[in-house]
Amino acid sequence: MGVLAGLVAALAWTLASSLWRGLATSLSALQLNGLKNAIACLALLPVLISLPWSQEVPGLLLLLISGGIGISLGDSFYLAALRRLGTRRTLTLESLSPLAAASGGLLVMGERISGQAWLGTVMVTVSVVLVARQQPPDGTSQNDRSTREQIIGLTLALAAVICGVTGAAVSRNVLLNTDLSPIQSASARLLGGLLLLLPWLRFHGAFPQPRPKIARWPRVLLATGLGTVLGILLQQVVLQRLPLGVGITVLSTAPVMALLVARAEGDHPRASGWLASALAVAGVALAVRG
């Protein structure tokens, strides 16, 4: 169940990332992140109301902090990098997540990762690094192709990795030490992600005239449902059922799945991209068996 949840979550994040990248909007990354978190919290409002706030105070507070780090900060950095680097290249930098998560799980949480699982983690990392070496999508603006913007994009993506792994580690610790379910933990994390962004949520005039030919709200709702609600819920299932390093490895197959949306973004993966896919599948298999 943990492996299946991780693969579906990776696919959901890939599709959502492509939708966000193609969204024409004047919202900043912080505002866009706040918007998706607000929609997700509304969708999960019944769960939020029924949370055991009096019985699980420490755990829920930690989940709020986890959401602030991983969702408020991490997703804002991610969305800002997405515009500059494209879906495939931004997701590729998530290749650092398995090694960071496995190291964190070993050093901080005392988890033992077998040599075979480490080998699988490295194979996934190599696969997404191969994907990263290809050219950005044709639709990337000339300004975002500049060396300065690319460096900013890479820095933002790396910051997103650090925040994401930190938030995931805190969340996994809560799931292991409380009776909270994955959907409860996901809801609490989303609420924490929303609360930290409240000072930046000024949506008046966010979609100014003239209106685009293609409606944006259906895209926003679909991307939020896939990436924020479904993706984070499945992530909590993964964190509950798999060791941190192995779980993040499975979730990090998203860069390879980005090959599915490459053509739609004007991306042209070469033979190395398909080789990366094979390496990732083999790496995930080794990590899971280990």
CSV table of C-alpha atoms in Angstrom, one decimal:
chain,number,residue,atom,x,y,z
A,1,MET,CA,0.0,0.0,0.0
A,2,GLY,CA,2.8,2.4,0.8
A,3,VAL,CA,4.6,1.8,-2.5
A,4,LEU,CA,1.4,2.2,-4.5
A,5,ALA,CA,0.4,5.3,-2.7
A,6,GLY,CA,3.9,6.8,-3.4
A,7,LEU,CA,3.7,6.1,-7.1
A,8,VAL,CA,0.2,7.5,-7.5
A,9,ALA,CA,1.3,10.6,-5.4
A,10,ALA,CA,4.3,11.1,-7.7
A,11,LEU,CA,2.0,10.9,-10.8
A,12,ALA,CA,-0.5,13.4,-9.2
A,13,TRP,CA,2.3,15.8,-8.4
A,14,THR,CA,3.7,15.6,-11.9
A,15,LEU,CA,0.3,16.4,-13.5
A,16,ALA,CA,-0.3,19.2,-11.0
A,17,SER,CA,3.1,20.7,-11.7
A,18,SER,CA,2.4,20.8,-15.4
A,19,LEU,CA,-0.9,22.4,-14.8
A,20,TRP,CA,0.6,25.1,-12.5
A,21,ARG,CA,3.4,25.8,-15.0
A,22,GLY,CA,0.9,26.4,-17.7
A,23,LEU,CA,-1.3,28.7,-15.6
A,24,ALA,CA,-1.3,32.4,-16.8
A,25,THR,CA,-1.6,34.5,-13.7
A,26,SER,CA,-0.3,37.6,-12.0
A,27,LEU,CA,-0.1,35.9,-8.6
A,28,SER,CA,3.2,35.5,-6.9
A,29,ALA,CA,4.5,32.1,-5.9
A,30,LEU,CA,3.5,32.9,-2.3
A,31,GLN,CA,0.0,34.0,-3.3
A,32,LEU,CA,-0.5,31.0,-5.6
A,33,ASN,CA,0.6,28.6,-2.8
A,34,GLY,CA,-1.8,30.3,-0.4
A,35,LEU,CA,-4.6,30.0,-2.9
A,36,LYS,CA,-4.2,26.3,-3.4
A,37,ASN,CA,-3.8,25.7,0.4
A,38,ALA,CA,-7.0,27.7,1.1
A,39,ILE,CA,-8.9,25.6,-1.5
A,40,ALA,CA,-7.5,22.4,-0.1
A,41,CYS,CA,-8.4,23.4,3.5
A,42,LEU,CA,-12.0,24.2,2.4
A,43,ALA,CA,-12.2,20.7,0.8
A,44,LEU,CA,-11.0,19.1,4.0
A,45,LEU,CA,-12.9,21.3,6.4
A,46,PRO,CA,-15.0,18.5,7.8
A,47,VAL,CA,-11.7,16.7,8.8
A,48,LEU,CA,-10.2,19.8,10.2
A,49,ILE,CA,-13.3,20.5,12.4
A,50,SER,CA,-13.2,16.9,13.7
A,51,LEU,CA,-9.5,16.8,14.6
A,52,PRO,CA,-8.8,15.8,18.2
A,53,TRP,CA,-7.4,19.1,19.2
A,54,SER,CA,-7.7,18.5,22.9
A,55,GLN,CA,-6.3,14.9,22.9
A,56,GLU,CA,-3.4,15.3,20.4
A,57,VAL,CA,-2.1,18.8,21.1
A,58,PRO,CA,1.6,18.1,20.8
A,59,GLY,CA,1.2,16.0,17.6
A,60,LEU,CA,-1.1,18.5,15.9
A,61,LEU,CA,1.2,21.4,16.8
A,62,LEU,CA,4.1,19.6,15.2
A,63,LEU,CA,2.0,18.9,12.1
A,64,LEU,CA,1.2,22.6,11.9
A,65,ILE,CA,4.9,23.3,12.0
A,66,SER,CA,5.6,20.6,9.5
A,67,GLY,CA,3.0,22.2,7.1
A,68,GLY,CA,4.6,25.6,7.7
A,69,ILE,CA,8.0,24.3,6.7
A,70,GLY,CA,7.2,21.8,4.0
A,71,ILE,CA,4.1,23.4,2.4
A,72,SER,CA,4.2,27.1,3.1
A,73,LEU,CA,8.0,27.5,2.5
A,74,GLY,CA,8.7,24.4,0.4
A,75,ASP,CA,5.8,24.7,-2.0
A,76,SER,CA,6.4,28.5,-2.5
A,77,PHE,CA,10.1,27.8,-3.3
A,78,TYR,CA,8.9,25.0,-5.6
A,79,LEU,CA,6.4,27.1,-7.5
A,80,ALA,CA,8.9,29.9,-8.0
A,81,ALA,CA,11.4,27.4,-9.4
A,82,LEU,CA,8.8,25.8,-11.6
A,83,ARG,CA,8.4,28.9,-13.8
A,84,ARG,CA,12.1,29.2,-14.3
A,85,LEU,CA,13.2,25.6,-14.8
A,86,GLY,CA,10.1,23.8,-16.1
A,87,THR,CA,8.3,20.8,-14.7
A,88,ARG,CA,10.9,18.1,-15.6
A,89,ARG,CA,14.0,20.1,-14.5
A,90,THR,CA,12.3,21.3,-11.2
A,91,LEU,CA,11.2,17.8,-10.3
A,92,THR,CA,14.6,16.5,-11.2
A,93,LEU,CA,16.2,18.4,-8.3
A,94,GLU,CA,13.9,16.4,-6.1
A,95,SER,CA,16.5,13.7,-6.7
A,96,LEU,CA,18.4,15.1,-3.7
A,97,SER,CA,15.4,14.2,-1.5
A,98,PRO,CA,16.0,10.4,-1.2
A,99,LEU,CA,19.6,10.8,-0.1
A,100,ALA,CA,18.8,13.7,2.2
A,101,ALA,CA,15.8,11.8,3.7
A,102,ALA,CA,17.7,8.5,4.1
A,103,SER,CA,20.6,10.4,5.8
A,104,GLY,CA,18.1,12.2,8.0
A,105,GLY,CA,16.2,9.1,8.9
A,106,LEU,CA,19.5,7.4,9.8
A,107,LEU,CA,21.1,10.2,11.8
A,108,VAL,CA,18.0,11.7,13.5
A,109,MET,CA,15.4,8.9,13.7
A,110,GLY,CA,17.8,5.9,14.0
A,111,GLU,CA,16.3,4.2,10.9
A,112,ARG,CA,18.4,1.5,9.4
A,113,ILE,CA,18.5,1.5,5.6
A,114,SER,CA,20.0,-1.6,3.9
A,115,GLY,CA,22.8,-1.5,1.3
A,116,GLN,CA,20.4,-2.6,-1.4
A,117,ALA,CA,18.0,0.3,-0.5
A,118,TRP,CA,20.9,2.7,-0.6
A,119,LEU,CA,21.8,1.4,-4.1
A,120,GLY,CA,18.2,1.9,-5.2
A,121,THR,CA,18.2,5.4,-3.8
A,122,VAL,CA,21.4,6.2,-5.7
A,123,MET,CA,20.0,4.8,-9.0
A,124,VAL,CA,16.9,7.0,-8.7
A,125,THR,CA,19.2,10.0,-8.1
A,126,VAL,CA,21.3,9.2,-11.1
A,127,SER,CA,18.2,8.8,-13.3
A,128,VAL,CA,16.8,12.2,-12.5
A,129,VAL,CA,20.2,13.8,-12.8
A,130,LEU,CA,20.3,12.4,-16.4
A,131,VAL,CA,16.9,14.0,-17.0
A,132,ALA,CA,18.1,17.3,-15.7
A,133,ARG,CA,21.0,17.6,-18.2
A,134,GLN,CA,18.5,18.1,-21.1
A,135,GLN,CA,17.4,21.4,-22.4
A,136,PRO,CA,14.5,23.4,-20.8
A,137,PRO,CA,11.1,23.4,-22.5
A,138,ASP,CA,10.6,25.6,-25.6
A,139,GLY,CA,8.0,27.6,-23.8
A,140,THR,CA,10.4,29.0,-21.2
A,141,SER,CA,10.7,32.8,-21.6
A,142,GLN,CA,14.0,34.3,-22.7
A,143,ASN,CA,14.3,36.1,-19.4
A,144,ASP,CA,13.9,32.9,-17.4
A,145,ARG,CA,16.6,31.3,-19.6
A,146,SER,CA,19.2,33.8,-18.5
A,147,THR,CA,22.0,32.6,-16.3
A,148,ARG,CA,20.9,34.7,-13.4
A,149,GLU,CA,17.3,33.4,-13.4
A,150,GLN,CA,18.5,29.8,-13.9
A,151,ILE,CA,20.8,30.1,-10.8
A,152,ILE,CA,17.9,31.6,-8.8
A,153,GLY,CA,15.7,28.7,-10.0
A,154,LEU,CA,18.2,26.1,-9.0
A,155,THR,CA,18.6,27.8,-5.6
A,156,LEU,CA,14.9,27.9,-5.0
A,157,ALA,CA,14.5,24.3,-6.0
A,158,LEU,CA,17.2,23.2,-3.6
A,159,ALA,CA,15.5,25.2,-0.8
A,160,ALA,CA,12.3,23.4,-1.7
A,161,VAL,CA,14.0,20.1,-1.3
A,162,ILE,CA,15.4,21.0,2.2
A,163,CYS,CA,12.0,22.3,3.4
A,164,GLY,CA,10.1,19.3,1.9
A,165,VAL,CA,12.4,16.7,3.5
A,166,THR,CA,12.3,18.5,6.9
A,167,GLY,CA,8.5,18.7,6.9
A,168,ALA,CA,8.2,15.1,5.9
A,169,ALA,CA,10.5,14.0,8.7
A,170,VAL,CA,8.5,15.9,11.3
A,171,SER,CA,5.3,14.5,9.9
A,172,ARG,CA,6.5,10.9,9.9
A,173,ASN,CA,7.6,11.2,13.5
A,174,VAL,CA,4.1,12.3,14.5
A,175,LEU,CA,2.5,9.5,12.5
A,176,LEU,CA,4.6,6.9,14.2
A,177,ASN,CA,4.0,8.3,17.7
A,178,THR,CA,0.3,9.2,17.7
A,179,ASP,CA,-3.0,7.7,16.6
A,180,LEU,CA,-3.6,10.3,13.9
A,181,SER,CA,-4.6,9.0,10.5
A,182,PRO,CA,-3.0,10.0,7.2
A,183,ILE,CA,-6.0,12.2,6.2
A,184,GLN,CA,-5.9,13.9,9.7
A,185,SER,CA,-2.2,14.6,9.4
A,186,ALA,CA,-2.5,15.9,5.9
A,187,SER,CA,-5.3,18.2,6.9
A,188,ALA,CA,-3.4,19.6,9.8
A,189,ARG,CA,-0.3,20.1,7.6
A,190,LEU,CA,-2.3,22.0,5.0
A,191,LEU,CA,-3.8,24.2,7.8
A,192,GLY,CA,-0.3,25.0,9.0
A,193,GLY,CA,0.7,25.7,5.4
A,194,LEU,CA,-2.2,28.1,5.1
A,195,LEU,CA,-1.7,29.9,8.4
A,196,LEU,CA,1.9,30.9,7.7
A,197,LEU,CA,0.9,32.4,4.3
A,198,LEU,CA,-2.1,34.4,5.5
A,199,PRO,CA,-0.2,37.8,5.6
A,200,TRP,CA,0.4,37.4,1.8
A,201,LEU,CA,-3.1,36.3,0.8
A,202,ARG,CA,-4.3,39.4,-1.1
A,203,PHE,CA,-6.2,38.0,-4.0
A,204,HIS,CA,-8.2,41.0,-5.1
A,205,GLY,CA,-7.3,41.8,-8.7
A,206,ALA,CA,-5.3,38.6,-8.9
A,207,PHE,CA,-6.9,37.7,-12.3
A,208,PRO,CA,-7.0,41.1,-14.0
A,209,GLN,CA,-8.7,42.1,-17.2
A,210,PRO,CA,-8.5,41.3,-20.0
A,211,ARG,CA,-9.5,37.7,-19.2
A,212,PRO,CA,-7.6,35.0,-21.1
A,213,LYS,CA,-9.2,32.9,-23.7
A,214,ILE,CA,-8.8,29.8,-21.5
A,215,ALA,CA,-10.6,29.7,-18.1
A,216,ARG,CA,-8.1,29.4,-15.3
A,217,TRP,CA,-10.2,28.4,-12.3
A,218,PRO,CA,-10.9,24.8,-13.6
A,219,ARG,CA,-7.1,24.4,-14.0
A,220,VAL,CA,-6.5,25.8,-10.5
A,221,LEU,CA,-9.1,23.5,-8.9
A,222,LEU,CA,-7.8,20.4,-10.8
A,223,ALA,CA,-4.1,21.2,-9.9
A,224,THR,CA,-5.1,21.7,-6.3
A,225,GLY,CA,-7.1,18.5,-6.1
A,226,LEU,CA,-4.3,16.4,-7.7
A,227,GLY,CA,-1.2,17.9,-6.1
A,228,THR,CA,-2.3,19.4,-2.8
A,229,VAL,CA,-5.2,17.2,-1.6
A,230,LEU,CA,-4.6,13.8,-3.2
A,231,GLY,CA,-0.8,14.2,-3.4
A,232,ILE,CA,-0.3,15.2,0.3
A,233,LEU,CA,-2.8,12.6,1.5
A,234,LEU,CA,-1.0,9.8,-0.3
A,235,GLN,CA,2.3,11.2,1.0
A,236,GLN,CA,1.1,10.8,4.5
A,237,VAL,CA,0.2,7.1,3.8
A,238,VAL,CA,3.8,6.6,2.4
A,239,LEU,CA,5.3,8.3,5.5
A,240,GLN,CA,3.2,6.1,7.8
A,241,ARG,CA,4.0,2.8,6.1
A,242,LEU,CA,7.6,3.1,4.7
A,243,PRO,CA,11.0,4.2,6.2
A,244,LEU,CA,11.7,7.8,5.5
A,245,GLY,CA,14.5,7.3,2.9
A,246,VAL,CA,12.6,4.5,1.0
A,247,GLY,CA,9.3,6.5,1.1
A,248,ILE,CA,10.9,9.6,-0.3
A,249,THR,CA,12.7,7.5,-3.0
A,250,VAL,CA,9.3,6.2,-4.2
A,251,LEU,CA,7.8,9.7,-4.2
A,252,SER,CA,10.8,10.9,-6.1
A,253,THR,CA,9.9,9.0,-9.3
A,254,ALA,CA,7.9,12.2,-10.2
A,255,PRO,CA,10.8,13.5,-12.4
A,256,VAL,CA,10.7,10.4,-14.5
A,257,MET,CA,6.9,10.6,-14.8
A,258,ALA,CA,7.4,14.1,-16.0
A,259,LEU,CA,8.4,12.5,-19.4
A,260,LEU,CA,4.7,11.9,-19.8
A,261,VAL,CA,3.9,15.6,-20.0
A,262,ALA,CA,7.1,16.6,-21.8
A,263,ARG,CA,5.6,16.9,-25.3
A,264,ALA,CA,2.8,19.1,-24.1
A,265,GLU,CA,5.3,21.5,-22.6
A,266,GLY,CA,7.5,21.6,-25.7
A,267,ASP,CA,10.1,19.5,-23.9
A,268,HIS,CA,12.2,17.1,-26.0
A,269,PRO,CA,13.7,14.3,-23.8
A,270,ARG,CA,16.5,12.4,-25.5
A,271,ALA,CA,17.6,8.8,-25.2
A,272,SER,CA,19.1,9.6,-21.9
A,273,GLY,CA,15.7,10.5,-20.6
A,274,TRP,CA,14.3,7.1,-21.4
A,275,LEU,CA,17.4,5.5,-19.9
A,276,ALA,CA,16.7,7.5,-16.8
A,277,SER,CA,13.2,6.0,-16.6
A,278,ALA,CA,14.6,2.5,-16.6
A,279,LEU,CA,17.1,3.4,-13.9
A,280,ALA,CA,14.4,4.9,-11.8
A,281,VAL,CA,12.1,1.9,-12.0
A,282,ALA,CA,15.0,-0.5,-11.1
A,283,GLY,CA,16.1,1.8,-8.3
A,284,VAL,CA,12.6,2.0,-6.8
A,285,ALA,CA,12.4,-1.8,-7.0
A,286,LEU,CA,15.7,-2.2,-5.1
A,287,ALA,CA,14.8,0.4,-2.5
A,288,VAL,CA,11.4,-1.3,-1.8
A,289,ARG,CA,12.9,-4.8,-1.6
A,290,GLY,CA,15.7,-3.4,0.7
